[in-house]
mmCIF file of C-alpha atoms in Angstrom:
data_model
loop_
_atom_site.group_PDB
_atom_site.id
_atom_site.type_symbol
_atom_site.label_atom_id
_atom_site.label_comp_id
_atom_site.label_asym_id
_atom_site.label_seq_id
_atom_site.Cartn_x
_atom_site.Cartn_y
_atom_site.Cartn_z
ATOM 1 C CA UNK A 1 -67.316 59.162 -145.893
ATOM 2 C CA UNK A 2 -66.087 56.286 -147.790
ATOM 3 C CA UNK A 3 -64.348 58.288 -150.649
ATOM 4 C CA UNK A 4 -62.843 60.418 -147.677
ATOM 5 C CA UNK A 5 -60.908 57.338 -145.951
ATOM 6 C CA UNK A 6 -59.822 55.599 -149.323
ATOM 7 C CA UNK A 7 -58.087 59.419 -149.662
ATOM 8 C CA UNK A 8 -56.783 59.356 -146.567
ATOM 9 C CA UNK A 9 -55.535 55.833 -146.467
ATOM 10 C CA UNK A 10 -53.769 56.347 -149.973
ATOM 11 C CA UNK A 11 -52.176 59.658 -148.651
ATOM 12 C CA UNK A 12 -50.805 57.748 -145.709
ATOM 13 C CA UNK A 13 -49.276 54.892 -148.151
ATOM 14 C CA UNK A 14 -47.716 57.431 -150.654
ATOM 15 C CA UNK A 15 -46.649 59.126 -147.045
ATOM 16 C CA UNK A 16 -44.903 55.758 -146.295
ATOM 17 C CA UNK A 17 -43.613 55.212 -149.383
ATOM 18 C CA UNK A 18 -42.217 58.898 -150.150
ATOM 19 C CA UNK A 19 -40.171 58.000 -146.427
ATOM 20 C CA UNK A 20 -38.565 55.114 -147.593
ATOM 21 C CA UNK A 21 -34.631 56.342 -146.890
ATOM 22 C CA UNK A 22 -32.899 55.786 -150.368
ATOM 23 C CA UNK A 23 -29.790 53.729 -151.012
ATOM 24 C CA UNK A 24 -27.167 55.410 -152.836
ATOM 25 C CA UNK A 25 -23.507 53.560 -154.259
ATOM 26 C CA UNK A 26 -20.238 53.886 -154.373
ATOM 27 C CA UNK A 27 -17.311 52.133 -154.761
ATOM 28 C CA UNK A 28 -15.189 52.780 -151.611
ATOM 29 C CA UNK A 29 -17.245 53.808 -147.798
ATOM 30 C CA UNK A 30 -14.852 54.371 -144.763
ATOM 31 C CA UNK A 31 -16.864 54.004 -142.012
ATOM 32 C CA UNK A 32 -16.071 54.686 -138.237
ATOM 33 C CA UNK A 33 -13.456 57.323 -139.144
ATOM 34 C CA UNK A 34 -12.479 60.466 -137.114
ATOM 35 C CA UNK A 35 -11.571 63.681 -139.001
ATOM 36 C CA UNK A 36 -9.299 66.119 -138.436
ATOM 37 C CA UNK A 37 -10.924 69.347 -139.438
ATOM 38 C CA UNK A 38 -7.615 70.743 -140.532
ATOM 39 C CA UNK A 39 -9.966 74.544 -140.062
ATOM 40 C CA UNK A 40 -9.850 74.478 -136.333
ATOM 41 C CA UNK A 41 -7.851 71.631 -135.195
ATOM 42 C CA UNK A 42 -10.723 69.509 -133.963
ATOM 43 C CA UNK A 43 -11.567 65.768 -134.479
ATOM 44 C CA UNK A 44 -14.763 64.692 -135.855
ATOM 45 C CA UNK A 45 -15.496 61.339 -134.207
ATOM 46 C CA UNK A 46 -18.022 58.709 -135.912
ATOM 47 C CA UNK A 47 -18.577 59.406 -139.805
ATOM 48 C CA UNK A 48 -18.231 57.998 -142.643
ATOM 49 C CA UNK A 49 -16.529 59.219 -146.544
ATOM 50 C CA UNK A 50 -18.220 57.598 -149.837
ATOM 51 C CA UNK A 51 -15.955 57.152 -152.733
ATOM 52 C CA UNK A 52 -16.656 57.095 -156.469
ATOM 53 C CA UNK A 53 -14.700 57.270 -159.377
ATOM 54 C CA UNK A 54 -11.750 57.984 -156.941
ATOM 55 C CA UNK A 55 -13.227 61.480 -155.436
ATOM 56 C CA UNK A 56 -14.953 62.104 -152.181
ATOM 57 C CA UNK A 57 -18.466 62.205 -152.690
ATOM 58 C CA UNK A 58 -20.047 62.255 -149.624
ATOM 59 C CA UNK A 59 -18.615 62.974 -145.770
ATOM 60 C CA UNK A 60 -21.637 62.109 -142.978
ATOM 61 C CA UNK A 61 -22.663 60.680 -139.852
ATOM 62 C CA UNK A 62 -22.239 57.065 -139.204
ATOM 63 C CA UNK A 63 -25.964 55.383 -139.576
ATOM 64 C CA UNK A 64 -27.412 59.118 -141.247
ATOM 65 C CA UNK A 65 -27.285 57.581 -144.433
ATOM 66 C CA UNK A 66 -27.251 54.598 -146.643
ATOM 67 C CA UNK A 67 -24.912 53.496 -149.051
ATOM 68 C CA UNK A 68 -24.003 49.901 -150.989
ATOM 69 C CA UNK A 69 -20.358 50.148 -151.375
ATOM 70 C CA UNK A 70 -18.273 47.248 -153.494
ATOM 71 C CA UNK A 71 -15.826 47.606 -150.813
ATOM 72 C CA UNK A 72 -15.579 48.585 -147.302
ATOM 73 C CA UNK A 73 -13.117 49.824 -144.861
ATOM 74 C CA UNK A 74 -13.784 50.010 -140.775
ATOM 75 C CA UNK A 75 -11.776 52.801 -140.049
ATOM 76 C CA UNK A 76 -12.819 52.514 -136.078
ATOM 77 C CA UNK A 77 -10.028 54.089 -134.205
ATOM 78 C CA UNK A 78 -8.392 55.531 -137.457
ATOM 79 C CA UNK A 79 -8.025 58.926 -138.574
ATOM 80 C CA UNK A 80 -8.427 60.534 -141.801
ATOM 81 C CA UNK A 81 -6.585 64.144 -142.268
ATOM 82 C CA UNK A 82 -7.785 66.192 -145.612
ATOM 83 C CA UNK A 83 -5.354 68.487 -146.945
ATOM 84 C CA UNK A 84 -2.177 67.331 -145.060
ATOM 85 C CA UNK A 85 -0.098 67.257 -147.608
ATOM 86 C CA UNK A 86 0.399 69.667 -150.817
ATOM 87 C CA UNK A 87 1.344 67.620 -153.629
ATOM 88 C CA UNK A 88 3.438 70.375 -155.303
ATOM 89 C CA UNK A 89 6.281 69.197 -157.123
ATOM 90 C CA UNK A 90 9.034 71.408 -159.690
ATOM 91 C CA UNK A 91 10.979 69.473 -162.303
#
């Protein structure tokens, strides 16, 4: 019986443990930001883009996930628009 709840204990621990949410980096997180979804015209209120190296690396929920940034922007009432412009030049 003993054996039994030292198992069970340890399983609830590594449970615990396994839950902890991770941290991730990157160099740049825009938080608060609405997005245009340039697909269908609609705005996607409340997330958040992680930067590193200069490309997008991650596009979520505000709160969903957890990042250490070296800087941050509040983007609350701001609006972020991928793909308006084509960067297409001829010399």
């Amino acid at each position: 019986m003993k054996l039994l709840l030292i198992y069970f204990l340890f399983s609830v621990l590594l449970t615990s443990i396994a839950c902890q949410p991770t941290e991730r980096t990157a160099d740049v997180l825009i938080k608060n930001v609405n997005i245009v979804n340039i697909d269908n015209g609609s705005i996607e209120q409340g997330k958040s883009i992680a930067i590193q190296g200069g490309a997008i690396i991650d596009v979520f929920d505000v709160g969903s996930r957890n990042y250490r940034a070296i800087g941050e922007v509040d983007a609350t009432g701001k609006y972020a628009t991928p793909g308006l412009w084509d960067m297409h030049v001829h010399f």
